[in-house]
Amino acid sequence: MSKLSKTKIEEYLSNCGNTQVFVFESIDSTNSEAKRRINEGFASDGIFVAEHQTKGRGRQGKSFFSPAESGIYFTAVLHPNTSIEDTVGMTAAAAVVVTDVLERITNKHPMIKWVNDIFIDGKKVCGILAEAVSDFESNINKAVIVGIGINLTTDAFPEEISQTAGNIGTMPDKNLLSAELFMGLKAICSDLTERRFMDTYRNRSMVLGKTVTFSRNDIDYYATALDILKDGSLKVITDRGEELLLNSGEISIRF
Ligand code: BTN
């Protein structure tokens, strides 16, 4: 079984001199730990990775199922030298990095469900939670935290996600995986202004052309997903012929 090791992750990292690695057997949440450290003055790039989370956090206040040994719970702390507006693209950029890495490991075609859930064979295998610690005076982010949870071999899911969640079907070297995720994220930081990675994002989207449903201001919509713009927003046309741009929130796909 692949075990997390600070030394091995450090060996796999190349050209990431100033990166500190923190490995935990169990922690509440690698994102929360990274935030706590930043607030205490941690100012380098960093990797926080755990075998198990007791309070794994997902988007929109949801929890992220994080059992021991069968998954990887990873947070990168990065310092892209961009404006807060440009840094918002990190969410989509991270989805591209994760699909690149998982494609190589699995030989399958990971797909992105807008905004940033990763699916393989129709099941969600990975969730991404990107957060920023900002200095509003300078309009520069102090740090960006990119949390990635991947179900490697997890198969006993809680009832509420048992129909939608899946795993990547293999147990890779978690240390190499951690290093590859970090190096991919670090590299893509230089494209946050231009966002050339959005072409790959669109190519791997599982929503474009599909009928989607969503709620806005307590109204339920049926719509067709038309495009994903460079800023990451989803352009849809509703069944009443109205074009809308969605910036955030959950959508469901009708197959
Ligand atoms: C989602 O699916 O809504 C996002 C899930 C993000 C989970 C990862 S696991 C590592 C990091 N620590 C957390 O508490 N959350 C992220």
GROMACS .gro file of C-alpha atoms and ligand atoms in nm:
model
  271
    1MET     CA    1   0.000   0.000   0.000
    2SER     CA    2   0.123   0.348  -0.086
    3LYS     CA    3   0.185   0.555   0.231
    4LEU     CA    4   0.232   0.929   0.239
    5SER     CA    5   0.589   1.038   0.315
    6LYS     CA    6   0.720   1.394   0.342
    7THR     CA    7   1.067   1.284   0.226
    8LYS     CA    8   0.936   1.101  -0.081
    9ILE     CA    9   0.713   1.392  -0.186
   10GLU     CA   10   1.014   1.625  -0.152
   11GLU     CA   11   1.223   1.389  -0.368
   12TYR     CA   12   0.961   1.395  -0.646
   13LEU     CA   13   0.929   1.776  -0.647
   14SER     CA   14   1.151   1.947  -0.900
   15ASN     CA   15   1.204   2.324  -0.938
   16CYS     CA   16   0.989   2.388  -0.630
   17GLY     CA   17   1.275   2.490  -0.398
   18ASN     CA   18   1.077   2.700  -0.154
   19THR     CA   19   0.794   2.449  -0.101
   20GLN     CA   20   0.726   2.308   0.245
   21VAL     CA   21   0.557   1.969   0.276
   22PHE     CA   22   0.330   1.872   0.568
   23VAL     CA   23   0.199   1.515   0.593
   24PHE     CA   24  -0.077   1.411   0.836
   25GLU     CA   25  -0.207   1.068   0.928
   26SER     CA   26  -0.534   1.236   1.025
   27ILE     CA   27  -0.646   1.598   1.038
   28ASP     CA   28  -0.976   1.785   1.040
   29SER     CA   29  -0.923   1.937   0.694
   30THR     CA   30  -0.606   2.006   0.497
   31ASN     CA   31  -0.763   2.331   0.369
   32SER     CA   32  -0.843   2.442   0.725
   33GLU     CA   33  -0.491   2.353   0.842
   34ALA     CA   34  -0.335   2.547   0.554
   35LYS     CA   35  -0.551   2.851   0.638
   36ARG     CA   36  -0.458   2.834   1.006
   37ARG     CA   37  -0.086   2.825   0.917
   38ILE     CA   38  -0.117   3.119   0.676
   39ASN     CA   39  -0.296   3.321   0.942
   40GLU     CA   40  -0.009   3.238   1.180
   41GLY     CA   41   0.244   3.373   0.928
   42PHE     CA   42   0.327   3.077   0.700
   43ALA     CA   43   0.435   3.254   0.382
   44SER     CA   44   0.596   2.989   0.157
   45ASP     CA   45   0.437   2.767  -0.101
   46GLY     CA   46   0.320   2.446   0.063
   47ILE     CA   47   0.169   2.102   0.034
   48PHE     CA   48  -0.063   1.979   0.310
   49VAL     CA   49  -0.165   1.620   0.255
   50ALA     CA   50  -0.347   1.366   0.473
   51GLU     CA   51  -0.442   0.998   0.475
   52HIS     CA   52  -0.770   1.085   0.650
   53GLN     CA   53  -0.984   1.392   0.727
   54THR     CA   54  -1.232   1.414   1.012
   55LYS     CA   55  -1.402   1.731   0.880
   56GLY     CA   56  -1.331   1.734   0.507
   57ARG     CA   57  -1.494   2.042   0.356
   58GLY     CA   58  -1.667   2.068   0.018
   59ARG     CA   59  -1.816   2.360  -0.169
   60GLN     CA   60  -2.131   2.538  -0.049
   61GLY     CA   61  -2.077   2.431   0.311
   62LYS     CA   62  -2.105   2.060   0.229
   63SER     CA   63  -1.878   1.799   0.382
   64PHE     CA   64  -1.635   1.586   0.182
   65PHE     CA   65  -1.626   1.214   0.267
   66SER     CA   66  -1.260   1.146   0.355
   67PRO     CA   67  -1.205   0.792   0.485
   68ALA     CA   68  -0.859   0.661   0.578
   69GLU     CA   69  -0.627   0.494   0.327
   70SER     CA   70  -0.857   0.475   0.023
   71GLY     CA   71  -0.832   0.841  -0.081
   72ILE     CA   72  -0.598   1.136  -0.093
   73TYR     CA   73  -0.675   1.472   0.068
   74PHE     CA   74  -0.440   1.734  -0.064
   75THR     CA   75  -0.406   2.112  -0.035
   76ALA     CA   76  -0.161   2.329  -0.225
   77VAL     CA   77  -0.072   2.675  -0.094
   78LEU     CA   78   0.039   2.895  -0.382
   79HIS     CA   79   0.125   3.259  -0.438
   80PRO     CA   80   0.032   3.351  -0.794
   81ASN     CA   81   0.141   3.706  -0.858
   82THR     CA   82  -0.190   3.810  -1.013
   83SER     CA   83  -0.487   4.028  -0.926
   84ILE     CA   84  -0.775   3.881  -0.728
   85GLU     CA   85  -0.986   3.876  -1.049
   86ASP     CA   86  -0.727   3.662  -1.230
   87THR     CA   87  -0.685   3.429  -0.935
   88VAL     CA   88  -1.052   3.332  -0.958
   89GLY     CA   89  -0.947   3.126  -1.263
   90MET     CA   90  -0.757   2.893  -1.029
   91THR     CA   91  -1.070   2.686  -0.978
   92ALA     CA   92  -1.096   2.594  -1.347
   93ALA     CA   93  -0.717   2.567  -1.378
   94ALA     CA   94  -0.710   2.312  -1.096
   95ALA     CA   95  -0.973   2.101  -1.273
   96VAL     CA   96  -0.752   2.092  -1.583
   97VAL     CA   97  -0.445   1.991  -1.378
   98VAL     CA   98  -0.636   1.714  -1.200
   99THR     CA   99  -0.776   1.570  -1.526
  100ASP     CA  100  -0.423   1.572  -1.678
  101VAL     CA  101  -0.282   1.381  -1.382
  102LEU     CA  102  -0.574   1.135  -1.353
  103GLU     CA  103  -0.571   1.065  -1.728
  104ARG     CA  104  -0.207   0.957  -1.704
  105ILE     CA  105  -0.269   0.740  -1.397
  106THR     CA  106  -0.590   0.571  -1.514
  107ASN     CA  107  -0.565   0.574  -1.897
  108LYS     CA  108  -0.929   0.684  -1.888
  109HIS     CA  109  -1.086   1.016  -1.988
  110PRO     CA  110  -1.170   1.220  -1.681
  111MET     CA  111  -1.438   1.479  -1.750
  112ILE     CA  112  -1.515   1.809  -1.576
  113LYS     CA  113  -1.864   1.884  -1.450
  114TRP     CA  114  -1.893   2.261  -1.424
  115VAL     CA  115  -1.763   2.414  -1.205
  116ASN     CA  116  -1.496   2.171  -1.090
  117ASP     CA  117  -1.610   1.819  -1.010
  118ILE     CA  118  -1.412   1.547  -1.183
  119PHE     CA  119  -1.597   1.245  -1.319
  120ILE     CA  120  -1.471   0.911  -1.452
  121ASP     CA  121  -1.717   0.663  -1.607
  122GLY     CA  122  -2.010   0.880  -1.500
  123LYS     CA  123  -1.917   0.896  -1.130
  124LYS     CA  124  -1.768   1.184  -0.929
  125VAL     CA  125  -1.418   1.075  -0.825
  126CYS     CA  126  -1.275   1.409  -0.716
  127GLY     CA  127  -1.384   1.741  -0.570
  128ILE     CA  128  -1.191   2.067  -0.567
  129LEU     CA  129  -1.226   2.353  -0.320
  130ALA     CA  130  -1.018   2.662  -0.403
  131GLU     CA  131  -1.008   2.943  -0.149
  132ALA     CA  132  -0.818   3.270  -0.127
  133VAL     CA  133  -0.655   3.456   0.158
  134SER     CA  134  -0.658   3.815   0.034
  135ASP     CA  135  -0.498   4.145   0.106
  136PHE     CA  136  -0.772   4.379  -0.010
  137GLU     CA  137  -0.555   4.694   0.012
  138SER     CA  138  -0.315   4.580  -0.260
  139ASN     CA  139  -0.574   4.378  -0.457
  140ILE     CA  140  -0.323   4.091  -0.446
  141ASN     CA  141  -0.399   3.754  -0.293
  142LYS     CA  142  -0.173   3.669   0.000
  143ALA     CA  143  -0.216   3.303  -0.088
  144VAL     CA  144  -0.441   3.072  -0.282
  145ILE     CA  145  -0.541   2.741  -0.128
  146VAL     CA  146  -0.637   2.463  -0.366
  147GLY     CA  147  -0.790   2.161  -0.194
  148ILE     CA  148  -0.827   1.841  -0.391
  149GLY     CA  149  -0.993   1.524  -0.262
  150ILE     CA  150  -0.967   1.212  -0.478
  151ASN     CA  151  -1.143   0.880  -0.420
  152LEU     CA  152  -0.871   0.634  -0.518
  153THR     CA  153  -1.025   0.302  -0.414
  154THR     CA  154  -1.303   0.428  -0.181
  155ASP     CA  155  -1.619   0.230  -0.243
  156ALA     CA  156  -1.836   0.232   0.071
  157PHE     CA  157  -1.990   0.577   0.033
  158PRO     CA  158  -2.257   0.731   0.259
  159GLU     CA  159  -2.612   0.677   0.137
  160GLU     CA  160  -2.659   1.037   0.013
  161ILE     CA  161  -2.373   1.012  -0.239
  162SER     CA  162  -2.379   0.638  -0.309
  163GLN     CA  163  -2.542   0.684  -0.651
  164THR     CA  164  -2.313   0.960  -0.774
  165ALA     CA  165  -1.970   0.894  -0.619
  166GLY     CA  166  -1.706   0.658  -0.756
  167ASN     CA  167  -1.334   0.598  -0.748
  168ILE     CA  168  -1.048   0.607  -0.996
  169GLY     CA  169  -1.009   0.230  -0.967
  170THR     CA  170  -0.642   0.213  -0.880
  171MET     CA  171  -0.405   0.293  -0.593
  172PRO     CA  172  -0.123   0.505  -0.737
  173ASP     CA  173   0.192   0.620  -0.560
  174LYS     CA  174   0.033   0.892  -0.345
  175ASN     CA  175   0.365   1.072  -0.301
  176LEU     CA  176   0.419   1.101  -0.675
  177LEU     CA  177   0.055   1.201  -0.718
  178SER     CA  178   0.094   1.478  -0.457
  179ALA     CA  179   0.409   1.609  -0.626
  180GLU     CA  180   0.251   1.598  -0.972
  181LEU     CA  181  -0.060   1.782  -0.857
  182PHE     CA  182   0.152   2.051  -0.694
  183MET     CA  183   0.388   2.094  -0.992
  184GLY     CA  184   0.091   2.109  -1.231
  185LEU     CA  185  -0.079   2.376  -1.020
  186LYS     CA  186   0.242   2.575  -0.984
  187ALA     CA  187   0.299   2.568  -1.362
  188ILE     CA  188  -0.054   2.673  -1.451
  189CYS     CA  189  -0.028   2.982  -1.224
  190SER     CA  190   0.164   3.156  -1.505
  191ASP     CA  191  -0.145   3.121  -1.732
  192LEU     CA  192  -0.403   3.270  -1.493
  193THR     CA  193  -0.422   3.599  -1.683
  194GLU     CA  194  -0.432   3.457  -2.040
  195ARG     CA  195  -0.622   3.141  -1.941
  196ARG     CA  196  -0.518   2.932  -2.241
  197PHE     CA  197  -0.607   2.630  -2.024
  198MET     CA  198  -0.976   2.711  -2.081
  199ASP     CA  199  -0.957   2.536  -2.422
  200THR     CA  200  -0.868   2.210  -2.246
  201TYR     CA  201  -1.133   2.281  -1.983
  202ARG     CA  202  -1.400   2.311  -2.256
  203ASN     CA  203  -1.279   1.996  -2.433
  204ARG     CA  204  -1.314   1.800  -2.111
  205SER     CA  205  -1.647   1.950  -2.013
  206MET     CA  206  -1.930   1.700  -1.964
  207VAL     CA  207  -2.199   1.970  -1.965
  208LEU     CA  208  -2.162   2.144  -2.303
  209GLY     CA  209  -2.456   2.064  -2.531
  210LYS     CA  210  -2.640   1.891  -2.246
  211THR     CA  211  -2.973   1.978  -2.087
  212VAL     CA  212  -2.907   2.110  -1.740
  213THR     CA  213  -3.130   2.208  -1.450
  214PHE     CA  214  -3.060   2.461  -1.181
  215SER     CA  215  -3.233   2.697  -0.938
  216ARG     CA  216  -3.192   3.070  -0.921
  217ASN     CA  217  -3.380   3.295  -0.680
  218ASP     CA  218  -3.607   2.999  -0.599
  219ILE     CA  219  -3.698   2.947  -0.966
  220ASP     CA  220  -3.619   2.611  -1.132
  221TYR     CA  221  -3.476   2.629  -1.484
  222TYR     CA  222  -3.433   2.381  -1.768
  223ALA     CA  223  -3.165   2.494  -2.009
  224THR     CA  224  -2.909   2.382  -2.266
  225ALA     CA  225  -2.542   2.449  -2.183
  226LEU     CA  226  -2.396   2.650  -2.473
  227ASP     CA  227  -2.046   2.758  -2.377
  228ILE     CA  228  -1.799   2.812  -2.095
  229LEU     CA  229  -1.644   3.157  -2.117
  230LYS     CA  230  -1.285   3.249  -2.037
  231ASP     CA  231  -1.388   3.377  -1.695
  232GLY     CA  232  -1.531   3.031  -1.620
  233SER     CA  233  -1.898   3.130  -1.638
  234LEU     CA  234  -2.144   2.891  -1.800
  235LYS     CA  235  -2.361   3.030  -2.081
  236VAL     CA  236  -2.698   2.857  -2.110
  237ILE     CA  237  -3.020   2.908  -2.305
  238THR     CA  238  -3.333   2.826  -2.110
  239ASP     CA  239  -3.633   2.638  -2.249
  240ARG     CA  240  -3.803   2.980  -2.263
  241GLY     CA  241  -3.530   3.109  -2.498
  242GLU     CA  242  -3.353   3.330  -2.245
  243GLU     CA  243  -2.971   3.334  -2.247
  244LEU     CA  244  -2.817   3.338  -1.898
  245LEU     CA  245  -2.462   3.342  -1.763
  246LEU     CA  246  -2.410   3.132  -1.451
  247ASN     CA  247  -2.114   3.225  -1.231
  248SER     CA  248  -2.150   2.977  -0.950
  249GLY     CA  249  -2.384   2.726  -0.794
  250GLU     CA  250  -2.483   2.370  -0.860
  251ILE     CA  251  -2.626   2.239  -1.186
  252SER     CA  252  -2.763   1.894  -1.261
  253ILE     CA  253  -2.721   1.725  -1.597
  254ARG     CA  254  -3.020   1.549  -1.757
  255PHE     CA  255  -2.897   1.247  -1.954
  256BTN     C1  256  -1.642   1.943  -0.335
  256BTN     O1  257  -1.657   1.833  -0.389
  256BTN     O2  258  -1.739   2.016  -0.307
  256BTN     C2  259  -1.504   1.989  -0.301
  256BTN     C3  260  -1.434   1.890  -0.214
  256BTN     C4  261  -1.290   1.930  -0.179
  256BTN     C5  262  -1.228   1.829  -0.085
  256BTN     C6  263  -1.084   1.857  -0.057
  256BTN     S1  264  -1.008   1.725   0.029
  256BTN     C7  265  -0.870   1.822   0.062
  256BTN     C8  266  -0.918   1.960   0.095
  256BTN     N1  267  -0.953   1.969   0.235
  256BTN     C9  268  -1.083   1.989   0.253
  256BTN     O3  269  -1.138   2.000   0.364
  256BTN     N2  270  -1.145   1.999   0.135
  256BTN    C10  271  -1.053   1.981   0.025
   0.00000   0.00000   0.00000
